[in-house]
Coordinates of C-alpha atoms in Angstrom, one line a residue:
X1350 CA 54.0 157.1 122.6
X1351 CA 52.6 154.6 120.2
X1352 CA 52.3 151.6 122.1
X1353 CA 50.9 148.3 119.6
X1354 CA 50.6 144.9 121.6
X1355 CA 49.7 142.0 119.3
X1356 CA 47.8 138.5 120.2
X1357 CA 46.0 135.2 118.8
X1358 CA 48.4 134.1 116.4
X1359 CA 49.0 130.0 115.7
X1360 CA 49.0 127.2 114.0
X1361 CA 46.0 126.3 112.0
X1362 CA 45.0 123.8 108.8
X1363 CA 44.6 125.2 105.7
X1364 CA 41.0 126.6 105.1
X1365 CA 40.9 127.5 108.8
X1366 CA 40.7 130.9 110.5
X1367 CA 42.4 133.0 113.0
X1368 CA 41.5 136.3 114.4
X1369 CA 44.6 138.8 115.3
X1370 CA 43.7 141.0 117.8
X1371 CA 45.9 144.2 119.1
X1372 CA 46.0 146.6 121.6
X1373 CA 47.1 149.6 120.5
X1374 CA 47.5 152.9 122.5
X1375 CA 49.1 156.3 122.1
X1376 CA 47.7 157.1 118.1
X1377 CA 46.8 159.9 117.1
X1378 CA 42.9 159.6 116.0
X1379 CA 42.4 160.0 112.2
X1380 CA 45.4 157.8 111.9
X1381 CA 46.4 154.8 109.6
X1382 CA 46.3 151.5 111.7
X1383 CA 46.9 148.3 109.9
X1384 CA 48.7 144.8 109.1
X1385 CA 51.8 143.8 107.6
X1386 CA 53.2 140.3 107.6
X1387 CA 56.8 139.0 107.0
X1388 CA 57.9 135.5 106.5
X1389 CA 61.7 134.2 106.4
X1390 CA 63.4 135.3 103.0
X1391 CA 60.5 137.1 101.8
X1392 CA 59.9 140.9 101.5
X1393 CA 57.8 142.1 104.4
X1394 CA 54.0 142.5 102.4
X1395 CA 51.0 144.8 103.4
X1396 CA 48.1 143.2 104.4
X1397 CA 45.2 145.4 105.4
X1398 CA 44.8 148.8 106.8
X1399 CA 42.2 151.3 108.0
X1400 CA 41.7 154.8 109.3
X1401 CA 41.0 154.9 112.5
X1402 CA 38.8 157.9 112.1
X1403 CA 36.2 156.8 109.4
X1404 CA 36.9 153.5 109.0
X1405 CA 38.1 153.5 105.0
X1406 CA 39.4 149.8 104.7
X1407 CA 42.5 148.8 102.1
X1408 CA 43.3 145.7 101.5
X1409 CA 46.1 143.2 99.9
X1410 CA 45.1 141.4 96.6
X1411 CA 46.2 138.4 97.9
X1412 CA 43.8 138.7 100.9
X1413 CA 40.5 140.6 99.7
X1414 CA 37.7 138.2 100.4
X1415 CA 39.9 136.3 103.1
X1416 CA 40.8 138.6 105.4
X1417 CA 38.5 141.5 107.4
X1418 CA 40.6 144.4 108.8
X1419 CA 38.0 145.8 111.8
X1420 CA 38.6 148.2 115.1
X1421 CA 37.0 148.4 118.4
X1422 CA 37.4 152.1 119.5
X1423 CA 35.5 151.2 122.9
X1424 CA 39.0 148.9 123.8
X1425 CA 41.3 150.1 121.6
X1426 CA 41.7 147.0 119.7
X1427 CA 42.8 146.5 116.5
X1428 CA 41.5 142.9 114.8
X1429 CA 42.6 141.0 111.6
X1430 CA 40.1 138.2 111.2
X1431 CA 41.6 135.6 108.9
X1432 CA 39.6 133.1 106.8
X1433 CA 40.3 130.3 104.7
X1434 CA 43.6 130.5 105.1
X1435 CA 46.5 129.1 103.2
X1436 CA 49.9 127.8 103.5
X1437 CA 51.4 131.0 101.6
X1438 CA 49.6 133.0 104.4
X1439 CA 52.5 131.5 106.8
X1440 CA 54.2 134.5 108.1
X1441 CA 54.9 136.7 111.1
X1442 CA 52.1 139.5 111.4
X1443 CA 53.1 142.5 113.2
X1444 CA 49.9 145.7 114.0
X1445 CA 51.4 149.0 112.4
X1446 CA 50.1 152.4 113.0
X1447 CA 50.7 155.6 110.7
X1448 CA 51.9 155.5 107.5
X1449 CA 49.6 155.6 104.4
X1450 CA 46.5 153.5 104.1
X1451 CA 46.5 152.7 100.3
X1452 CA 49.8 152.0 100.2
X1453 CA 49.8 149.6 102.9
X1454 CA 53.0 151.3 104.3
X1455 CA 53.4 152.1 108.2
X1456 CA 55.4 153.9 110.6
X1457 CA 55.4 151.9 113.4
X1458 CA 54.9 148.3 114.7
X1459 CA 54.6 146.0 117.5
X1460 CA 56.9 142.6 118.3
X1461 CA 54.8 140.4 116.1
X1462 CA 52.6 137.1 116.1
X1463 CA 53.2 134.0 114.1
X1464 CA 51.1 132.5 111.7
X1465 CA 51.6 129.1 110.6
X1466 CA 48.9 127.2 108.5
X1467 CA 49.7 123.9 107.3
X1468 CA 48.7 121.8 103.9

């Protein structure tokens, strides 16, 4: 059973940075593991994903060159480190495992962390 625990969400200025972290457990290895965010009234959006195998990174437009995607196999722990951040980056971010990496589209997902950055 997939088990995805997220952490290390807040509140932060804009042009800060956050780093997401997630414990996740039960996946099977060679699998999609990634980020999707959702704020109120908007459609949930991809952010990053990578397989967990070889590493192969995907990323959101609106994130490449903000935001790393990265695993530590050693802990299973999934991270999202998030720089420069903006106010449109203000959403709920929930870790997601399977699904399809390019397409930023996943199976399942943990309870979420909120993201708030302020102007």
């Amino acid at each position: 059973q997939v088990q995805l625990v997220e952490s290390g969400g807040g509140s932060v200025q804009a042009g800060g940075s956050l780093r997401l972290s997630c414990a996740a457990y039960g996946y099977t290895y060679g699998s999609c593991l990634g980020w999707f965010r959702q704020a109120p009234g908007k459609a949930r959006e991809g952010v990053a994903a990578l397989y967990s195998d070889d590493g192969r990174t995907y990323y959101a437009d609106s994130v490449k060159g903000r935001f790393t995607i990265s695993q530590n196999n050693a802990n299973n722990t999934l991270y999202l480190q998030m720089n420069s951040l903006k106010p449109d980056d203000t959403a709920m971010y929930y870790c997601a495992a399977g699904g399809i990496c390019p397409y930023l589209r996943f199976i399942r997902w943990g309870q979420g962390t909120q993201v708030t950055v302020s102007s």
